[in-house]
Amino acid sequence: MFRSTKIVKRFALATGLMLSVAALAFASLASAMRFGDWGAPVNLESIPGTSAELNTPFNDGCPIQDPDGLSLYMASNRPGGLGGQDIYVAYRASKDDPYGAPQNLGAPVNSAADDFCPLPTRGNRLFFVSARPGGFGAGDIYVTHFRHGRWEEPQNLGCNVNSAGGEASPSLFEGEDGQTILYFSSNRADGFAPDTGAPDSDIYFSVDFGPAQLAPGLNTDSDDSRPNVRYDGREIVFDSTRPGGFGGPDIWTASREDNDDTWLAPTHLDAPLNTSASETRASLSGDGKTMVFGSTRPGGEGGNDIYVTMRRKQGGRKPD
């Protein structure tokens, strides 16, 4: 009787382990399946109730939502700024509401130089690119915190990340081992391919703000720029002038099974997401189901407008 009891217990334990493994596999599969294809993009200002000041006849781009989806950061050279490109933010009451009018972040985030490619993160941090004096090159990555009702003086991320070239589009996520992984692009010399003229742009990453490394599997001898990585590190979107696009920079995407793996071969996003115009600086929402980007396609208000697209449900046409 005692032996039979032990056998039953062992069987129950083994069955429980198999069920646990099956549950984990199902959860992993469900997680992978909940990211569908992208729907047709629309001009963000065309969404009813959105402020008519979101897009202008000037260049409005570098869009990105903050992690909770209630704020949209962007860059614009519209009149009324501090000089060149400035960083703006538009707010909304909930993720189902439209955005209000963009507000200039003011100094010390903005300066008389170009300030662009904002990246809001949890903890009231804002990473961005600036060509202000005192940096290492044409545009460096800075970080600031919002504390006590104001933005603190931005700090340059230093020479491990920045270079004598121009950096763009910081994108941050946390690795499975707790490391901070920063992706960005740079046109620094001696990149992925030998330079035959002006250096092209390549995609880099930095672990815990250490030395920059070329991102395996993403770069070509064309311009590969402005990456944005999904919150779990398993999907990336960026723009590239590589062959296979429709003209100018187009949005490409790549994925991987684990955030320590090499990226699989990037794929081009089909029309109508990309066009013969320029599509740049795509960025994913905190839940990975919405993407905003800049485009110069016909039908907008000016040189560059902000567009939005949402995931479709698997096997359907409605947004997830």
PDB file of C-alpha atoms in Angstrom:
ATOM      1  CA  MET A   1       0.000   0.000   0.000  1.00  0.00           C
ATOM      2  CA  PHE A   2       2.814   2.374   0.866  1.00  0.00           C
ATOM      3  CA  ARG A   3       4.548   1.632  -2.454  1.00  0.00           C
ATOM      4  CA  SER A   4       1.317   2.248  -4.378  1.00  0.00           C
ATOM      5  CA  THR A   5       0.906   5.600  -2.649  1.00  0.00           C
ATOM      6  CA  LYS A   6       4.426   6.628  -3.654  1.00  0.00           C
ATOM      7  CA  ILE A   7       3.764   5.601  -7.263  1.00  0.00           C
ATOM      8  CA  VAL A   8       0.571   7.666  -7.311  1.00  0.00           C
ATOM      9  CA  LYS A   9       2.413  10.668  -5.892  1.00  0.00           C
ATOM     10  CA  ARG A  10       5.210  10.340  -8.450  1.00  0.00           C
ATOM     11  CA  PHE A  11       2.658  10.077 -11.240  1.00  0.00           C
ATOM     12  CA  ALA A  12       0.848  13.162  -9.962  1.00  0.00           C
ATOM     13  CA  LEU A  13       4.120  15.078  -9.741  1.00  0.00           C
ATOM     14  CA  ALA A  14       5.148  14.061 -13.256  1.00  0.00           C
ATOM     15  CA  THR A  15       1.699  14.924 -14.588  1.00  0.00           C
ATOM     16  CA  GLY A  16       1.846  18.296 -12.840  1.00  0.00           C
ATOM     17  CA  LEU A  17       5.255  19.030 -14.329  1.00  0.00           C
ATOM     18  CA  MET A  18       4.034  18.110 -17.813  1.00  0.00           C
ATOM     19  CA  LEU A  19       0.985  20.306 -17.383  1.00  0.00           C
ATOM     20  CA  SER A  20       3.189  23.163 -16.172  1.00  0.00           C
ATOM     21  CA  VAL A  21       5.488  22.778 -19.172  1.00  0.00           C
ATOM     22  CA  ALA A  22       2.477  22.623 -21.492  1.00  0.00           C
ATOM     23  CA  ALA A  23       1.002  25.724 -19.860  1.00  0.00           C
ATOM     24  CA  LEU A  24       4.273  27.614 -20.280  1.00  0.00           C
ATOM     25  CA  ALA A  25       4.517  26.524 -23.927  1.00  0.00           C
ATOM     26  CA  PHE A  26       0.913  27.598 -24.528  1.00  0.00           C
ATOM     27  CA  ALA A  27       1.535  30.952 -22.825  1.00  0.00           C
ATOM     28  CA  SER A  28       4.636  31.478 -24.953  1.00  0.00           C
ATOM     29  CA  LEU A  29       2.710  30.596 -28.115  1.00  0.00           C
ATOM     30  CA  ALA A  30      -0.174  32.864 -27.126  1.00  0.00           C
ATOM     31  CA  SER A  31       2.282  35.680 -26.489  1.00  0.00           C
ATOM     32  CA  ALA A  32       3.855  35.197 -29.908  1.00  0.00           C
ATOM     33  CA  MET A  33       0.467  34.982 -31.657  1.00  0.00           C
ATOM     34  CA  ARG A  34      -1.059  38.134 -30.239  1.00  0.00           C
ATOM     35  CA  PHE A  35       1.022  40.370 -32.487  1.00  0.00           C
ATOM     36  CA  GLY A  36      -0.793  40.444 -35.826  1.00  0.00           C
ATOM     37  CA  ASP A  37      -0.057  42.219 -39.094  1.00  0.00           C
ATOM     38  CA  TRP A  38      -0.266  45.993 -39.377  1.00  0.00           C
ATOM     39  CA  GLY A  39      -3.420  47.633 -40.662  1.00  0.00           C
ATOM     40  CA  ALA A  40      -3.600  50.519 -43.118  1.00  0.00           C
ATOM     41  CA  PRO A  41      -2.033  53.663 -41.614  1.00  0.00           C
ATOM     42  CA  VAL A  42      -3.902  56.941 -41.262  1.00  0.00           C
ATOM     43  CA  ASN A  43      -2.737  60.475 -40.680  1.00  0.00           C
ATOM     44  CA  LEU A  44      -2.881  60.810 -36.892  1.00  0.00           C
ATOM     45  CA  GLU A  45      -4.624  64.139 -37.179  1.00  0.00           C
ATOM     46  CA  SER A  46      -7.468  62.519 -39.149  1.00  0.00           C
ATOM     47  CA  ILE A  47      -8.682  60.678 -36.019  1.00  0.00           C
ATOM     48  CA  PRO A  48     -11.808  62.554 -34.837  1.00  0.00           C
ATOM     49  CA  GLY A  49     -11.132  64.932 -31.970  1.00  0.00           C
ATOM     50  CA  THR A  50      -7.365  65.089 -32.517  1.00  0.00           C
ATOM     51  CA  SER A  51      -5.942  68.590 -32.332  1.00  0.00           C
ATOM     52  CA  ALA A  52      -5.546  70.306 -35.703  1.00  0.00           C
ATOM     53  CA  GLU A  53      -2.154  71.461 -34.422  1.00  0.00           C
ATOM     54  CA  LEU A  54      -0.652  67.971 -34.333  1.00  0.00           C
ATOM     55  CA  ASN A  55       0.604  68.106 -37.930  1.00  0.00           C
ATOM     56  CA  THR A  56       1.575  71.371 -39.591  1.00  0.00           C
ATOM     57  CA  PRO A  57       2.948  72.581 -42.946  1.00  0.00           C
ATOM     58  CA  PHE A  58       6.393  72.149 -41.365  1.00  0.00           C
ATOM     59  CA  ASN A  59       8.319  68.947 -40.553  1.00  0.00           C
ATOM     60  CA  ASP A  60       6.582  66.970 -37.802  1.00  0.00           C
ATOM     61  CA  GLY A  61       8.183  63.612 -37.048  1.00  0.00           C
ATOM     62  CA  CYS A  62      10.164  61.410 -34.645  1.00  0.00           C
ATOM     63  CA  PRO A  63       6.877  60.335 -32.978  1.00  0.00           C
ATOM     64  CA  ILE A  64       6.795  57.983 -29.996  1.00  0.00           C
ATOM     65  CA  GLN A  65       4.241  57.212 -27.281  1.00  0.00           C
ATOM     66  CA  ASP A  66       5.245  57.065 -23.649  1.00  0.00           C
ATOM     67  CA  PRO A  67       4.891  53.612 -22.012  1.00  0.00           C
ATOM     68  CA  ASP A  68       1.357  54.217 -20.688  1.00  0.00           C
ATOM     69  CA  GLY A  69       0.115  55.508 -24.048  1.00  0.00           C
ATOM     70  CA  LEU A  70      -1.185  58.804 -22.663  1.00  0.00           C
ATOM     71  CA  SER A  71       1.492  61.066 -24.139  1.00  0.00           C
ATOM     72  CA  LEU A  72       2.867  61.424 -27.664  1.00  0.00           C
ATOM     73  CA  TYR A  73       6.354  62.914 -27.986  1.00  0.00           C
ATOM     74  CA  MET A  74       7.532  64.280 -31.312  1.00  0.00           C
ATOM     75  CA  ALA A  75       9.966  66.686 -32.965  1.00  0.00           C
ATOM     76  CA  SER A  76       8.998  69.657 -35.096  1.00  0.00           C
ATOM     77  CA  ASN A  77      10.549  72.737 -36.652  1.00  0.00           C
ATOM     78  CA  ARG A  78       7.246  74.654 -36.555  1.00  0.00           C
ATOM     79  CA  PRO A  79       7.413  78.347 -35.607  1.00  0.00           C
ATOM     80  CA  GLY A  80       7.531  79.239 -31.929  1.00  0.00           C
ATOM     81  CA  GLY A  81      10.326  76.894 -30.892  1.00  0.00           C
ATOM     82  CA  LEU A  82      13.754  77.627 -29.479  1.00  0.00           C
ATOM     83  CA  GLY A  83      15.545  76.974 -32.770  1.00  0.00           C
ATOM     84  CA  GLY A  84      15.708  74.261 -35.417  1.00  0.00           C
ATOM     85  CA  GLN A  85      13.985  71.031 -34.361  1.00  0.00           C
ATOM     86  CA  ASP A  86      12.349  71.100 -30.926  1.00  0.00           C
ATOM     87  CA  ILE A  87      10.703  68.341 -28.893  1.00  0.00           C
ATOM     88  CA  TYR A  88       6.949  68.588 -28.223  1.00  0.00           C
ATOM     89  CA  VAL A  89       4.458  66.483 -26.284  1.00  0.00           C
ATOM     90  CA  ALA A  90       0.699  65.984 -26.771  1.00  0.00           C
ATOM     91  CA  TYR A  91      -1.515  64.490 -24.046  1.00  0.00           C
ATOM     92  CA  ARG A  92      -4.771  62.530 -23.909  1.00  0.00           C
ATOM     93  CA  ALA A  93      -6.984  61.397 -21.027  1.00  0.00           C
ATOM     94  CA  SER A  94      -7.052  57.689 -21.984  1.00  0.00           C
ATOM     95  CA  LYS A  95      -5.765  55.404 -24.730  1.00  0.00           C
ATOM     96  CA  ASP A  96      -9.184  55.620 -26.394  1.00  0.00           C
ATOM     97  CA  ASP A  97      -9.141  59.417 -26.542  1.00  0.00           C
ATOM     98  CA  PRO A  98      -7.575  61.663 -29.228  1.00  0.00           C
ATOM     99  CA  TYR A  99      -4.471  63.746 -28.580  1.00  0.00           C
ATOM    100  CA  GLY A 100      -4.592  67.421 -27.720  1.00  0.00           C
ATOM    101  CA  ALA A 101      -2.362  70.179 -29.046  1.00  0.00           C
ATOM    102  CA  PRO A 102       1.409  69.533 -28.803  1.00  0.00           C
ATOM    103  CA  GLN A 103       3.288  71.586 -26.233  1.00  0.00           C
ATOM    104  CA  ASN A 104       6.927  72.632 -26.529  1.00  0.00           C
ATOM    105  CA  LEU A 105       8.984  71.078 -23.704  1.00  0.00           C
ATOM    106  CA  GLY A 106      11.050  74.250 -23.463  1.00  0.00           C
ATOM    107  CA  ALA A 107      14.515  74.572 -21.952  1.00  0.00           C
ATOM    108  CA  PRO A 108      16.580  72.776 -20.793  1.00  0.00           C
ATOM    109  CA  VAL A 109      15.341  69.907 -23.025  1.00  0.00           C
ATOM    110  CA  ASN A 110      15.159  72.134 -26.095  1.00  0.00           C
ATOM    111  CA  SER A 111      17.925  74.485 -27.144  1.00  0.00           C
ATOM    112  CA  ALA A 112      18.901  76.772 -30.021  1.00  0.00           C
ATOM    113  CA  ALA A 113      20.294  73.666 -31.761  1.00  0.00           C
ATOM    114  CA  ASP A 114      18.344  70.708 -33.177  1.00  0.00           C
ATOM    115  CA  ASP A 115      16.705  68.539 -30.473  1.00  0.00           C
ATOM    116  CA  PHE A 116      14.878  65.458 -31.737  1.00  0.00           C
ATOM    117  CA  CYS A 117      14.271  61.660 -31.508  1.00  0.00           C
ATOM    118  CA  PRO A 118      12.702  61.687 -28.005  1.00  0.00           C
ATOM    119  CA  LEU A 119      12.391  58.466 -25.983  1.00  0.00           C
ATOM    120  CA  PRO A 120      10.205  58.656 -22.849  1.00  0.00           C
ATOM    121  CA  THR A 121      10.728  55.758 -20.429  1.00  0.00           C
ATOM    122  CA  ARG A 122       9.344  54.680 -17.078  1.00  0.00           C
ATOM    123  CA  GLY A 123      10.746  56.519 -14.102  1.00  0.00           C
ATOM    124  CA  ASN A 124      10.076  59.939 -15.688  1.00  0.00           C
ATOM    125  CA  ARG A 125      13.180  59.721 -17.856  1.00  0.00           C
ATOM    126  CA  LEU A 126      13.533  61.208 -21.319  1.00  0.00           C
ATOM    127  CA  PHE A 127      16.314  60.253 -23.712  1.00  0.00           C
ATOM    128  CA  PHE A 128      16.748  62.374 -26.821  1.00  0.00           C
ATOM    129  CA  VAL A 129      19.257  63.522 -29.428  1.00  0.00           C
ATOM    130  CA  SER A 130      20.699  67.026 -29.493  1.00  0.00           C
ATOM    131  CA  ALA A 131      23.239  68.898 -31.592  1.00  0.00           C
ATOM    132  CA  ARG A 132      23.808  71.443 -28.784  1.00  0.00           C
ATOM    133  CA  PRO A 133      27.369  72.592 -28.064  1.00  0.00           C
ATOM    134  CA  GLY A 134      29.492  70.477 -25.753  1.00  0.00           C
ATOM    135  CA  GLY A 135      28.833  67.094 -27.336  1.00  0.00           C
ATOM    136  CA  PHE A 136      31.088  64.689 -29.205  1.00  0.00           C
ATOM    137  CA  GLY A 137      29.690  65.100 -32.703  1.00  0.00           C
ATOM    138  CA  ALA A 138      26.842  66.170 -34.980  1.00  0.00           C
ATOM    139  CA  GLY A 139      24.167  64.912 -32.608  1.00  0.00           C
ATOM    140  CA  ASP A 140      24.557  63.102 -29.275  1.00  0.00           C
ATOM    141  CA  ILE A 141      22.178  61.152 -27.050  1.00  0.00           C
ATOM    142  CA  TYR A 142      21.239  62.864 -23.778  1.00  0.00           C
ATOM    143  CA  VAL A 143      19.052  61.893 -20.828  1.00  0.00           C
ATOM    144  CA  THR A 144      17.041  63.978 -18.383  1.00  0.00           C
ATOM    145  CA  HIS A 145      14.583  63.322 -15.526  1.00  0.00           C
ATOM    146  CA  PHE A 146      11.315  65.052 -14.697  1.00  0.00           C
ATOM    147  CA  ARG A 147      11.467  65.815 -10.984  1.00  0.00           C
ATOM    148  CA  HIS A 148       9.707  68.340  -8.753  1.00  0.00           C
ATOM    149  CA  GLY A 149       7.650  69.647 -11.653  1.00  0.00           C
ATOM    150  CA  ARG A 150      10.492  70.355 -14.075  1.00  0.00           C
ATOM    151  CA  TRP A 151      13.007  68.736 -16.394  1.00  0.00           C
ATOM    152  CA  GLU A 152      16.518  68.509 -14.998  1.00  0.00           C
ATOM    153  CA  GLU A 153      19.591  69.595 -16.922  1.00  0.00           C
ATOM    154  CA  PRO A 154      20.202  66.925 -19.622  1.00  0.00           C
ATOM    155  CA  GLN A 155      23.282  64.734 -19.295  1.00  0.00           C
ATOM    156  CA  ASN A 156      25.323  63.491 -22.249  1.00  0.00           C
ATOM    157  CA  LEU A 157      25.551  59.664 -22.287  1.00  0.00           C
ATOM    158  CA  GLY A 158      29.287  59.878 -22.904  1.00  0.00           C
ATOM    159  CA  CYS A 159      31.796  58.579 -25.405  1.00  0.00           C
ATOM    160  CA  ASN A 160      30.899  54.888 -25.032  1.00  0.00           C
ATOM    161  CA  VAL A 161      27.609  55.610 -26.779  1.00  0.00           C
ATOM    162  CA  ASN A 162      28.209  58.894 -28.601  1.00  0.00           C
ATOM    163  CA  SER A 163      30.798  59.544 -31.298  1.00  0.00           C
ATOM    164  CA  ALA A 164      32.158  62.179 -33.666  1.00  0.00           C
ATOM    165  CA  GLY A 165      29.337  61.209 -36.018  1.00  0.00           C
ATOM    166  CA  GLY A 166      25.642  61.763 -35.553  1.00  0.00           C
ATOM    167  CA  GLU A 167      23.548  59.500 -33.323  1.00  0.00           C
ATOM    168  CA  ALA A 168      19.778  59.040 -33.665  1.00  0.00           C
ATOM    169  CA  SER A 169      16.708  57.336 -32.222  1.00  0.00           C
ATOM    170  CA  PRO A 170      17.624  55.860 -28.824  1.00  0.00           C
ATOM    171  CA  SER A 171      15.504  52.820 -27.916  1.00  0.00           C
ATOM    172  CA  LEU A 172      15.734  51.151 -24.518  1.00  0.00           C
ATOM    173  CA  PHE A 173      14.581  47.845 -23.065  1.00  0.00           C
ATOM    174  CA  GLU A 174      15.568  45.595 -20.178  1.00  0.00           C
ATOM    175  CA  GLY A 175      17.253  42.283 -20.939  1.00  0.00           C
ATOM    176  CA  GLU A 176      16.229  39.041 -19.257  1.00  0.00           C
ATOM    177  CA  ASP A 177      19.198  39.291 -16.901  1.00  0.00           C
ATOM    178  CA  GLY A 178      18.292  42.822 -15.844  1.00  0.00           C
ATOM    179  CA  GLN A 179      20.783  44.552 -18.111  1.00  0.00           C
ATOM    180  CA  THR A 180      19.829  47.804 -19.814  1.00  0.00           C
ATOM    181  CA  ILE A 181      20.011  47.456 -23.606  1.00  0.00           C
ATOM    182  CA  LEU A 182      20.155  50.662 -25.643  1.00  0.00           C
ATOM    183  CA  TYR A 183      19.673  50.555 -29.424  1.00  0.00           C
ATOM    184  CA  PHE A 184      20.359  53.557 -31.663  1.00  0.00           C
ATOM    185  CA  SER A 185      21.741  54.442 -35.075  1.00  0.00           C
ATOM    186  CA  SER A 186      24.894  56.334 -35.954  1.00  0.00           C
ATOM    187  CA  ASN A 187      26.719  57.490 -39.070  1.00  0.00           C
ATOM    188  CA  ARG A 188      30.101  57.241 -37.349  1.00  0.00           C
ATOM    189  CA  ALA A 189      33.087  56.206 -39.429  1.00  0.00           C
ATOM    190  CA  ASP A 190      34.148  52.543 -39.785  1.00  0.00           C
ATOM    191  CA  GLY A 191      30.677  51.093 -39.497  1.00  0.00           C
ATOM    192  CA  PHE A 192      29.306  47.886 -41.000  1.00  0.00           C
ATOM    193  CA  ALA A 193      30.602  48.445 -44.557  1.00  0.00           C
ATOM    194  CA  PRO A 194      33.779  50.202 -45.756  1.00  0.00           C
ATOM    195  CA  ASP A 195      33.210  53.908 -46.323  1.00  0.00           C
ATOM    196  CA  THR A 196      33.621  55.003 -49.950  1.00  0.00           C
ATOM    197  CA  GLY A 197      32.331  58.500 -49.272  1.00  0.00           C
ATOM    198  CA  ALA A 198      30.400  59.969 -46.386  1.00  0.00           C
ATOM    199  CA  PRO A 199      29.749  57.243 -43.774  1.00  0.00           C
ATOM    200  CA  ASP A 200      26.333  55.616 -44.020  1.00  0.00           C
ATOM    201  CA  SER A 201      24.117  55.071 -40.989  1.00  0.00           C
ATOM    202  CA  ASP A 202      24.215  51.768 -39.088  1.00  0.00           C
ATOM    203  CA  ILE A 203      22.326  50.310 -36.133  1.00  0.00           C
ATOM    204  CA  TYR A 204      24.221  49.826 -32.856  1.00  0.00           C
ATOM    205  CA  PHE A 205      23.478  48.641 -29.353  1.00  0.00           C
ATOM    206  CA  SER A 206      25.046  49.242 -25.955  1.00  0.00           C
ATOM    207  CA  VAL A 207      24.762  47.084 -22.816  1.00  0.00           C
ATOM    208  CA  ASP A 208      24.461  49.088 -19.600  1.00  0.00           C
ATOM    209  CA  PHE A 209      25.672  52.140 -21.552  1.00  0.00           C
ATOM    210  CA  GLY A 210      28.976  50.423 -22.296  1.00  0.00           C
ATOM    211  CA  PRO A 211      30.863  50.476 -25.615  1.00  0.00           C
ATOM    212  CA  ALA A 212      28.651  50.597 -28.711  1.00  0.00           C
ATOM    213  CA  GLN A 213      28.506  47.447 -30.845  1.00  0.00           C
ATOM    214  CA  LEU A 214      27.123  46.899 -34.346  1.00  0.00           C
ATOM    215  CA  ALA A 215      23.785  45.063 -34.166  1.00  0.00           C
ATOM    216  CA  PRO A 216      24.234  41.673 -35.898  1.00  0.00           C
ATOM    217  CA  GLY A 217      21.830  40.873 -38.728  1.00  0.00           C
ATOM    218  CA  LEU A 218      20.427  44.387 -39.242  1.00  0.00           C
ATOM    219  CA  ASN A 219      23.000  46.419 -41.174  1.00  0.00           C
ATOM    220  CA  THR A 220      23.829  46.795 -44.865  1.00  0.00           C
ATOM    221  CA  ASP A 221      25.977  49.122 -46.968  1.00  0.00           C
ATOM    222  CA  SER A 222      22.903  51.402 -47.242  1.00  0.00           C
ATOM    223  CA  ASP A 223      21.527  53.711 -44.556  1.00  0.00           C
ATOM    224  CA  ASP A 224      19.994  51.689 -41.720  1.00  0.00           C
ATOM    225  CA  SER A 225      18.572  54.149 -39.246  1.00  0.00           C
ATOM    226  CA  ARG A 226      16.329  55.056 -36.326  1.00  0.00           C
ATOM    227  CA  PRO A 227      15.611  51.698 -34.640  1.00  0.00           C
ATOM    228  CA  ASN A 228      12.876  51.063 -32.116  1.00  0.00           C
ATOM    229  CA  VAL A 229      12.693  47.793 -30.152  1.00  0.00           C
ATOM    230  CA  ARG A 230       9.536  46.260 -28.695  1.00  0.00           C
ATOM    231  CA  TYR A 231       9.329  46.162 -24.883  1.00  0.00           C
ATOM    232  CA  ASP A 232      10.342  42.468 -24.751  1.00  0.00           C
ATOM    233  CA  GLY A 233      13.331  42.891 -27.086  1.00  0.00           C
ATOM    234  CA  ARG A 234      11.947  40.466 -29.690  1.00  0.00           C
ATOM    235  CA  GLU A 235      10.823  42.826 -32.441  1.00  0.00           C
ATOM    236  CA  ILE A 236      12.524  45.819 -34.009  1.00  0.00           C
ATOM    237  CA  VAL A 237      11.376  48.403 -36.555  1.00  0.00           C
ATOM    238  CA  PHE A 238      13.713  50.793 -38.341  1.00  0.00           C
ATOM    239  CA  ASP A 239      13.991  52.673 -41.620  1.00  0.00           C
ATOM    240  CA  SER A 240      16.431  51.798 -44.365  1.00  0.00           C
ATOM    241  CA  THR A 241      17.363  52.763 -47.922  1.00  0.00           C
ATOM    242  CA  ARG A 242      18.495  49.202 -48.748  1.00  0.00           C
ATOM    243  CA  PRO A 243      17.349  47.563 -52.008  1.00  0.00           C
ATOM    244  CA  GLY A 244      13.857  46.098 -51.940  1.00  0.00           C
ATOM    245  CA  GLY A 245      12.019  49.209 -50.802  1.00  0.00           C
ATOM    246  CA  PHE A 246       9.656  51.547 -52.644  1.00  0.00           C
ATOM    247  CA  GLY A 247      11.931  54.597 -52.685  1.00  0.00           C
ATOM    248  CA  GLY A 248      13.709  56.716 -50.140  1.00  0.00           C
ATOM    249  CA  PRO A 249      13.822  55.299 -46.608  1.00  0.00           C
ATOM    250  CA  ASP A 250      11.176  52.643 -45.906  1.00  0.00           C
ATOM    251  CA  ILE A 251      10.197  50.891 -42.675  1.00  0.00           C
ATOM    252  CA  TRP A 252      11.610  47.405 -42.147  1.00  0.00           C
ATOM    253  CA  THR A 253      11.105  44.963 -39.305  1.00  0.00           C
ATOM    254  CA  ALA A 254      12.928  41.983 -37.812  1.00  0.00           C
ATOM    255  CA  SER A 255      12.216  39.540 -35.010  1.00  0.00           C
ATOM    256  CA  ARG A 256      13.957  36.946 -32.852  1.00  0.00           C
ATOM    257  CA  GLU A 257      12.945  34.183 -30.450  1.00  0.00           C
ATOM    258  CA  ASP A 258      14.900  35.548 -27.482  1.00  0.00           C
ATOM    259  CA  ASN A 259      16.373  38.963 -26.798  1.00  0.00           C
ATOM    260  CA  ASP A 260      19.861  37.463 -26.667  1.00  0.00           C
ATOM    261  CA  ASP A 261      19.524  35.951 -30.163  1.00  0.00           C
ATOM    262  CA  THR A 262      20.713  37.418 -33.453  1.00  0.00           C
ATOM    263  CA  TRP A 263      17.945  39.122 -35.409  1.00  0.00           C
ATOM    264  CA  LEU A 264      16.356  37.145 -38.231  1.00  0.00           C
ATOM    265  CA  ALA A 265      16.553  38.618 -41.741  1.00  0.00           C
ATOM    266  CA  PRO A 266      14.659  41.949 -41.842  1.00  0.00           C
ATOM    267  CA  THR A 267      11.502  42.140 -43.946  1.00  0.00           C
ATOM    268  CA  HIS A 268      10.035  45.101 -45.781  1.00  0.00           C
ATOM    269  CA  LEU A 269       6.576  46.288 -44.705  1.00  0.00           C
ATOM    270  CA  ASP A 270       4.278  46.302 -47.711  1.00  0.00           C
ATOM    271  CA  ALA A 271       2.046  49.076 -49.038  1.00  0.00           C
ATOM    272  CA  PRO A 272       0.140  50.986 -47.860  1.00  0.00           C
ATOM    273  CA  LEU A 273       2.427  51.236 -44.842  1.00  0.00           C
ATOM    274  CA  ASN A 274       5.404  52.124 -47.035  1.00  0.00           C
ATOM    275  CA  THR A 275       5.129  54.323 -50.128  1.00  0.00           C
ATOM    276  CA  SER A 276       7.407  55.869 -52.753  1.00  0.00           C
ATOM    277  CA  ALA A 277       7.820  58.787 -50.320  1.00  0.00           C
ATOM    278  CA  SER A 278       9.949  58.694 -47.164  1.00  0.00           C
ATOM    279  CA  GLU A 279       8.819  56.728 -44.095  1.00  0.00           C
ATOM    280  CA  THR A 280      10.993  57.275 -41.033  1.00  0.00           C
ATOM    281  CA  ARG A 281      11.424  56.740 -37.282  1.00  0.00           C
ATOM    282  CA  ALA A 282       8.711  54.170 -36.683  1.00  0.00           C
ATOM    283  CA  SER A 283       8.114  53.411 -32.991  1.00  0.00           C
ATOM    284  CA  LEU A 284       6.040  50.827 -31.148  1.00  0.00           C
ATOM    285  CA  SER A 285       3.625  51.511 -28.307  1.00  0.00           C
ATOM    286  CA  GLY A 286       4.195  50.123 -24.830  1.00  0.00           C
ATOM    287  CA  ASP A 287       2.007  47.075 -25.570  1.00  0.00           C
ATOM    288  CA  GLY A 288       3.470  46.589 -29.058  1.00  0.00           C
ATOM    289  CA  LYS A 289       0.079  46.933 -30.795  1.00  0.00           C
ATOM    290  CA  THR A 290       0.316  50.470 -32.202  1.00  0.00           C
ATOM    291  CA  MET A 291       3.002  52.025 -34.373  1.00  0.00           C
ATOM    292  CA  VAL A 292       3.507  55.693 -35.194  1.00  0.00           C
ATOM    293  CA  PHE A 293       5.905  57.027 -37.809  1.00  0.00           C
ATOM    294  CA  GLY A 294       6.710  60.013 -39.996  1.00  0.00           C
ATOM    295  CA  SER A 295       5.959  60.170 -43.718  1.00  0.00           C
ATOM    296  CA  THR A 296       6.216  62.647 -46.569  1.00  0.00           C
ATOM    297  CA  ARG A 297       3.495  60.855 -48.597  1.00  0.00           C
ATOM    298  CA  PRO A 298       0.956  62.950 -50.524  1.00  0.00           C
ATOM    299  CA  GLY A 299      -2.157  64.044 -48.689  1.00  0.00           C
ATOM    300  CA  GLY A 300      -0.458  65.394 -45.592  1.00  0.00           C
ATOM    301  CA  GLU A 301      -0.125  68.947 -44.398  1.00  0.00           C
ATOM    302  CA  GLY A 302       3.534  69.581 -45.107  1.00  0.00           C
ATOM    303  CA  GLY A 303       7.001  68.172 -45.527  1.00  0.00           C
ATOM    304  CA  ASN A 304       6.543  65.393 -42.963  1.00  0.00           C
ATOM    305  CA  ASP A 305       3.449  64.277 -41.039  1.00  0.00           C
ATOM    306  CA  ILE A 306       2.791  61.737 -38.299  1.00  0.00           C
ATOM    307  CA  TYR A 307       0.850  58.569 -39.165  1.00  0.00           C
ATOM    308  CA  VAL A 308      -0.458  55.705 -37.038  1.00  0.00           C
ATOM    309  CA  THR A 309      -1.216  52.033 -37.695  1.00  0.00           C
ATOM    310  CA  MET A 310      -2.596  49.272 -35.451  1.00  0.00           C
ATOM    311  CA  ARG A 311      -2.182  45.519 -35.364  1.00  0.00           C
ATOM    312  CA  ARG A 312      -4.906  43.379 -36.868  1.00  0.00           C
ATOM    313  CA  LYS A 313      -6.169  40.375 -34.965  1.00  0.00           C
ATOM    314  CA  GLN A 314      -4.747  37.050 -36.123  1.00  0.00           C
ATOM    315  CA  GLY A 315      -6.864  35.922 -39.056  1.00  0.00           C
ATOM    316  CA  GLY A 316      -9.003  39.093 -39.044  1.00  0.00           C
ATOM    317  CA  ARG A 317      -9.036  42.649 -40.227  1.00  0.00           C
ATOM    318  CA  LYS A 318     -10.025  44.495 -37.048  1.00  0.00           C
ATOM    319  CA  PRO A 319      -7.326  46.022 -34.830  1.00  0.00           C
ATOM    320  CA  ASP A 320      -6.230  43.926 -31.833  1.00  0.00           C
TER     321      ASP A 320
END
